Amino acid sequence: MTIIIILKFIHYLAIVFSGGVLVGGGVIQSVYAKANQIPDLNTAKILKLLGYIGLISLIILWISGIILSINLYGGFIINSAFTIKIIAAGFLLGLSAFVNFHVFNSSKNNLPPNKTIMKIATMSGRGLLIIVLIAAAIAFY
Ligand code: HEM
């Protein structure tokens, strides 16, 4: 009982963090894109840190989500909305890992991250998060 409440709390907290990263990172990037500028060194560091936080919160969402599914529903076959939720969550995790890898590699080579990759990734990330949230709302209705 208590452990379920704690896990749900962790799940919700991780949602806040992953959403915050997408909104915050997106706003910073769009301000720079509109000004036609490349983020300065400190902003680039912030974006990199936000990327890590996003990836870590998604990993925490997966860990807490897996334990919750097993304990509350005995596995991952709950309903079709839940299946859509975990597929979209899987894409989101993959996307976040890819973006982190790309940002890590470009900063290693002293280059700014590719603008197009970052724009597409931010847009897809937002879309996927919306899908996960709608699917979660339907799955546990
Ligand atoms: C981006 C990733 C994710 C987001 C944004 C997310 C979002 C949510 C939300 C909003 C809820 C609350 C739904 C409700 O109680 O009505 C929830 C609950 C839950 N999620 Fe996730 N989730 C994510 C990943 C996962 C994953 C990967 C799993 C499992 C593998 C999972 C399993 C669960 C379970 C079992 C519940 C609890 C349902 C209940 O209270 O009966 N979640 N999630």
mmCIF file of C-alpha atoms and ligand atoms in Angstrom:
data_model
loop_
_atom_site.group_PDB
_atom_site.id
_atom_site.type_symbol
_atom_site.label_atom_id
_atom_site.label_comp_id
_atom_site.label_asym_id
_atom_site.label_seq_id
_atom_site.Cartn_x
_atom_site.Cartn_y
_atom_site.Cartn_z
ATOM 1 C CA MET A 1 0.000 0.000 0.000
ATOM 2 C CA THR A 2 2.575 2.605 1.134
ATOM 3 C CA ILE A 3 5.067 1.426 -1.460
ATOM 4 C CA ILE A 4 2.435 1.873 -4.218
ATOM 5 C CA ILE A 5 1.738 5.430 -3.045
ATOM 6 C CA ILE A 6 5.471 6.192 -2.960
ATOM 7 C CA LEU A 7 5.933 4.719 -6.461
ATOM 8 C CA LYS A 8 2.993 6.712 -7.824
ATOM 9 C CA PHE A 9 4.437 9.861 -6.260
ATOM 10 C CA ILE A 10 7.835 9.112 -7.879
ATOM 11 C CA HIS A 11 6.043 8.460 -11.218
ATOM 12 C CA TYR A 12 4.230 11.826 -11.006
ATOM 13 C CA LEU A 13 7.369 13.692 -9.916
ATOM 14 C CA ALA A 14 9.273 12.255 -12.888
ATOM 15 C CA ILE A 15 6.435 13.383 -15.201
ATOM 16 C CA VAL A 16 6.825 16.944 -13.884
ATOM 17 C CA PHE A 17 10.581 16.808 -14.517
ATOM 18 C CA SER A 18 10.351 15.361 -18.036
ATOM 19 C CA GLY A 19 7.634 17.848 -19.006
ATOM 20 C CA GLY A 20 9.601 20.710 -17.480
ATOM 21 C CA VAL A 21 12.666 19.767 -19.498
ATOM 22 C CA LEU A 22 10.672 19.700 -22.751
ATOM 23 C CA VAL A 23 8.984 23.048 -22.102
ATOM 24 C CA GLY A 24 12.076 24.794 -20.659
ATOM 25 C CA GLY A 25 14.478 23.409 -23.262
ATOM 26 C CA GLY A 26 12.003 24.197 -26.034
ATOM 27 C CA VAL A 27 11.567 27.821 -24.919
ATOM 28 C CA ILE A 28 15.343 28.378 -24.691
ATOM 29 C CA GLN A 29 15.883 26.861 -28.143
ATOM 30 C CA SER A 30 13.065 28.805 -29.789
ATOM 31 C CA VAL A 31 14.325 32.117 -28.350
ATOM 32 C CA TYR A 32 17.770 31.439 -29.832
ATOM 33 C CA ALA A 33 16.321 30.185 -33.136
ATOM 34 C CA LYS A 34 14.170 33.325 -33.519
ATOM 35 C CA ALA A 35 17.170 35.558 -32.808
ATOM 36 C CA ASN A 36 19.085 33.442 -35.352
ATOM 37 C CA GLN A 37 21.803 32.826 -32.763
ATOM 38 C CA ILE A 38 23.623 29.782 -31.460
ATOM 39 C CA PRO A 39 23.333 29.299 -27.653
ATOM 40 C CA ASP A 40 26.383 30.666 -25.812
ATOM 41 C CA LEU A 41 28.592 28.337 -23.747
ATOM 42 C CA ASN A 42 26.608 28.631 -20.494
ATOM 43 C CA THR A 43 23.232 28.174 -22.210
ATOM 44 C CA ALA A 44 24.632 25.179 -24.074
ATOM 45 C CA LYS A 45 25.662 23.746 -20.679
ATOM 46 C CA ILE A 46 22.124 24.347 -19.365
ATOM 47 C CA LEU A 47 20.602 22.604 -22.395
ATOM 48 C CA LYS A 48 22.970 19.672 -21.933
ATOM 49 C CA LEU A 49 22.032 19.405 -18.249
ATOM 50 C CA LEU A 50 18.318 19.602 -19.106
ATOM 51 C CA GLY A 51 18.852 16.763 -21.579
ATOM 52 C CA TYR A 52 20.387 14.570 -18.835
ATOM 53 C CA ILE A 53 17.576 15.437 -16.415
ATOM 54 C CA GLY A 54 15.025 14.492 -19.087
ATOM 55 C CA LEU A 55 16.713 11.134 -19.736
ATOM 56 C CA ILE A 56 17.039 10.340 -16.021
ATOM 57 C CA SER A 57 13.383 11.229 -15.375
ATOM 58 C CA LEU A 58 12.294 8.961 -18.265
ATOM 59 C CA ILE A 59 14.366 6.105 -16.838
ATOM 60 C CA ILE A 60 12.719 6.730 -13.433
ATOM 61 C CA LEU A 61 9.289 6.736 -15.161
ATOM 62 C CA TRP A 62 10.083 3.353 -16.701
ATOM 63 C CA ILE A 63 11.387 1.821 -13.470
ATOM 64 C CA SER A 64 8.456 3.085 -11.354
ATOM 65 C CA GLY A 65 5.970 2.284 -14.159
ATOM 66 C CA ILE A 66 7.226 -1.306 -14.528
ATOM 67 C CA ILE A 67 6.999 -1.957 -10.770
ATOM 68 C CA LEU A 68 3.536 -0.355 -10.614
ATOM 69 C CA SER A 69 2.225 -2.397 -13.584
ATOM 70 C CA ILE A 70 3.463 -5.670 -12.126
ATOM 71 C CA ASN A 71 2.126 -4.938 -8.645
ATOM 72 C CA LEU A 72 -1.222 -3.407 -9.592
ATOM 73 C CA TYR A 73 -2.098 -5.352 -12.746
ATOM 74 C CA GLY A 74 0.169 -8.400 -12.710
ATOM 75 C CA GLY A 75 2.008 -7.354 -15.890
ATOM 76 C CA PHE A 76 1.870 -5.158 -18.949
ATOM 77 C CA ILE A 77 -1.268 -6.490 -20.639
ATOM 78 C CA ILE A 78 -3.763 -4.013 -19.197
ATOM 79 C CA ASN A 79 -5.686 -2.535 -22.159
ATOM 80 C CA SER A 80 -4.964 -1.107 -25.636
ATOM 81 C CA ALA A 81 -4.582 2.449 -24.340
ATOM 82 C CA PHE A 82 -1.907 1.208 -21.915
ATOM 83 C CA THR A 83 -0.115 -0.579 -24.792
ATOM 84 C CA ILE A 84 -0.096 2.696 -26.756
ATOM 85 C CA LYS A 85 1.159 4.481 -23.628
ATOM 86 C CA ILE A 86 4.172 2.211 -23.184
ATOM 87 C CA ILE A 87 4.999 2.157 -26.915
ATOM 88 C CA ALA A 88 4.998 5.997 -27.003
ATOM 89 C CA ALA A 89 6.971 6.053 -23.711
ATOM 90 C CA GLY A 90 9.490 3.694 -25.342
ATOM 91 C CA PHE A 91 9.905 6.009 -28.353
ATOM 92 C CA LEU A 92 10.320 8.941 -25.959
ATOM 93 C CA LEU A 93 13.067 7.110 -24.063
ATOM 94 C CA GLY A 94 14.827 6.233 -27.325
ATOM 95 C CA LEU A 95 14.515 9.808 -28.581
ATOM 96 C CA SER A 96 15.901 11.230 -25.348
ATOM 97 C CA ALA A 97 18.842 8.778 -25.387
ATOM 98 C CA PHE A 98 19.550 9.695 -29.041
ATOM 99 C CA VAL A 99 19.440 13.476 -28.354
ATOM 100 C CA ASN A 100 21.731 13.102 -25.332
ATOM 101 C CA PHE A 101 24.153 11.077 -27.441
ATOM 102 C CA HIS A 102 24.047 13.686 -30.233
ATOM 103 C CA VAL A 103 24.577 16.624 -27.825
ATOM 104 C CA PHE A 104 27.406 14.736 -26.068
ATOM 105 C CA ASN A 105 29.136 13.987 -29.377
ATOM 106 C CA SER A 106 28.813 17.514 -30.755
ATOM 107 C CA SER A 107 30.110 19.106 -27.552
ATOM 108 C CA LYS A 108 33.041 16.635 -27.609
ATOM 109 C CA ASN A 109 33.869 17.922 -31.104
ATOM 110 C CA ASN A 110 33.345 21.554 -29.984
ATOM 111 C CA LEU A 111 30.365 21.941 -32.301
ATOM 112 C CA PRO A 112 26.848 23.189 -31.547
ATOM 113 C CA PRO A 113 24.135 20.513 -31.778
ATOM 114 C CA ASN A 114 22.481 20.229 -35.202
ATOM 115 C CA LYS A 115 19.602 22.750 -35.337
ATOM 116 C CA THR A 116 17.300 20.572 -37.461
ATOM 117 C CA ILE A 117 17.851 17.461 -35.318
ATOM 118 C CA MET A 118 17.142 19.465 -32.137
ATOM 119 C CA LYS A 119 13.998 21.056 -33.591
ATOM 120 C CA ILE A 120 12.548 17.777 -34.860
ATOM 121 C CA ALA A 121 13.477 16.031 -31.584
ATOM 122 C CA THR A 122 11.801 18.714 -29.429
ATOM 123 C CA MET A 123 8.646 18.654 -31.545
ATOM 124 C CA SER A 124 8.455 14.845 -31.573
ATOM 125 C CA GLY A 125 9.169 14.761 -27.835
ATOM 126 C CA ARG A 126 6.228 17.073 -27.140
ATOM 127 C CA GLY A 127 3.931 15.061 -29.409
ATOM 128 C CA LEU A 128 4.973 11.762 -27.819
ATOM 129 C CA LEU A 129 4.468 13.121 -24.291
ATOM 130 C CA ILE A 130 0.955 14.279 -25.235
ATOM 131 C CA ILE A 131 0.206 10.799 -26.653
ATOM 132 C CA VAL A 132 1.497 9.139 -23.441
ATOM 133 C CA LEU A 133 -0.622 11.444 -21.267
ATOM 134 C CA ILE A 134 -3.815 10.975 -23.316
ATOM 135 C CA ALA A 135 -3.226 7.194 -23.383
ATOM 136 C CA ALA A 136 -2.653 7.193 -19.583
ATOM 137 C CA ALA A 137 -5.880 9.147 -19.052
ATOM 138 C CA ILE A 138 -7.819 6.610 -21.174
ATOM 139 C CA ALA A 139 -6.015 3.522 -19.824
ATOM 140 C CA PHE A 140 -6.770 4.255 -16.172
ATOM 141 C CA TYR A 141 -10.225 5.790 -16.687
HETATM 142 C C1 HEM B 1 6.772 9.251 -20.569
HETATM 143 C C2 HEM B 1 6.497 8.291 -19.754
HETATM 144 C C3 HEM B 1 5.248 8.192 -18.904
HETATM 145 C C4 HEM B 1 4.303 9.149 -18.586
HETATM 146 C C5 HEM B 1 4.247 10.609 -19.032
HETATM 147 C C6 HEM B 1 3.328 8.505 -17.728
HETATM 148 C C7 HEM B 1 2.199 9.130 -17.214
HETATM 149 C C8 HEM B 1 1.341 8.570 -16.293
HETATM 150 C C9 HEM B 1 0.192 9.218 -15.696
HETATM 151 C C10 HEM B 1 -0.265 10.644 -16.006
HETATM 152 C C11 HEM B 1 -0.366 8.352 -14.843
HETATM 153 C C12 HEM B 1 -1.601 8.586 -13.985
HETATM 154 C C13 HEM B 1 -2.798 7.936 -14.595
HETATM 155 C C14 HEM B 1 -3.929 7.751 -13.618
HETATM 156 O O1 HEM B 1 -3.683 7.329 -12.481
HETATM 157 O O2 HEM B 1 -5.054 8.023 -13.997
HETATM 158 C C15 HEM B 1 0.412 7.138 -14.862
HETATM 159 C C16 HEM B 1 0.169 6.026 -14.099
HETATM 160 C C17 HEM B 1 0.750 4.799 -14.322
HETATM 161 N N1 HEM B 1 1.748 4.513 -15.237
HETATM 162 FE FE1 HEM B 1 2.744 5.848 -16.338
HETATM 163 N N2 HEM B 1 3.703 7.184 -17.539
HETATM 164 C C18 HEM B 1 4.852 6.967 -18.242
HETATM 165 C C19 HEM B 1 5.528 5.765 -18.360
HETATM 166 C C20 HEM B 1 5.076 4.570 -17.868
HETATM 167 C C21 HEM B 1 5.655 3.266 -18.155
HETATM 168 C C22 HEM B 1 6.857 3.057 -19.054
HETATM 169 C C23 HEM B 1 4.900 2.342 -17.494
HETATM 170 C C24 HEM B 1 5.030 0.849 -17.444
HETATM 171 C C25 HEM B 1 5.900 0.139 -18.071
HETATM 172 C C26 HEM B 1 3.860 3.050 -16.773
HETATM 173 C C27 HEM B 1 2.912 2.474 -15.958
HETATM 174 C C28 HEM B 1 1.990 3.154 -15.197
HETATM 175 C C29 HEM B 1 1.113 2.546 -14.209
HETATM 176 C C30 HEM B 1 1.027 1.081 -13.857
HETATM 177 C C31 HEM B 1 0.355 3.586 -13.629
HETATM 178 C C32 HEM B 1 -0.611 3.495 -12.441
HETATM 179 C C33 HEM B 1 -2.021 3.237 -12.829
HETATM 180 C C34 HEM B 1 -2.923 3.202 -11.627
HETATM 181 O O3 HEM B 1 -2.836 4.098 -10.791
HETATM 182 O O4 HEM B 1 -3.730 2.297 -11.585
HETATM 183 N N3 HEM B 1 4.005 4.395 -17.024
HETATM 184 N N4 HEM B 1 1.455 7.283 -15.764
#
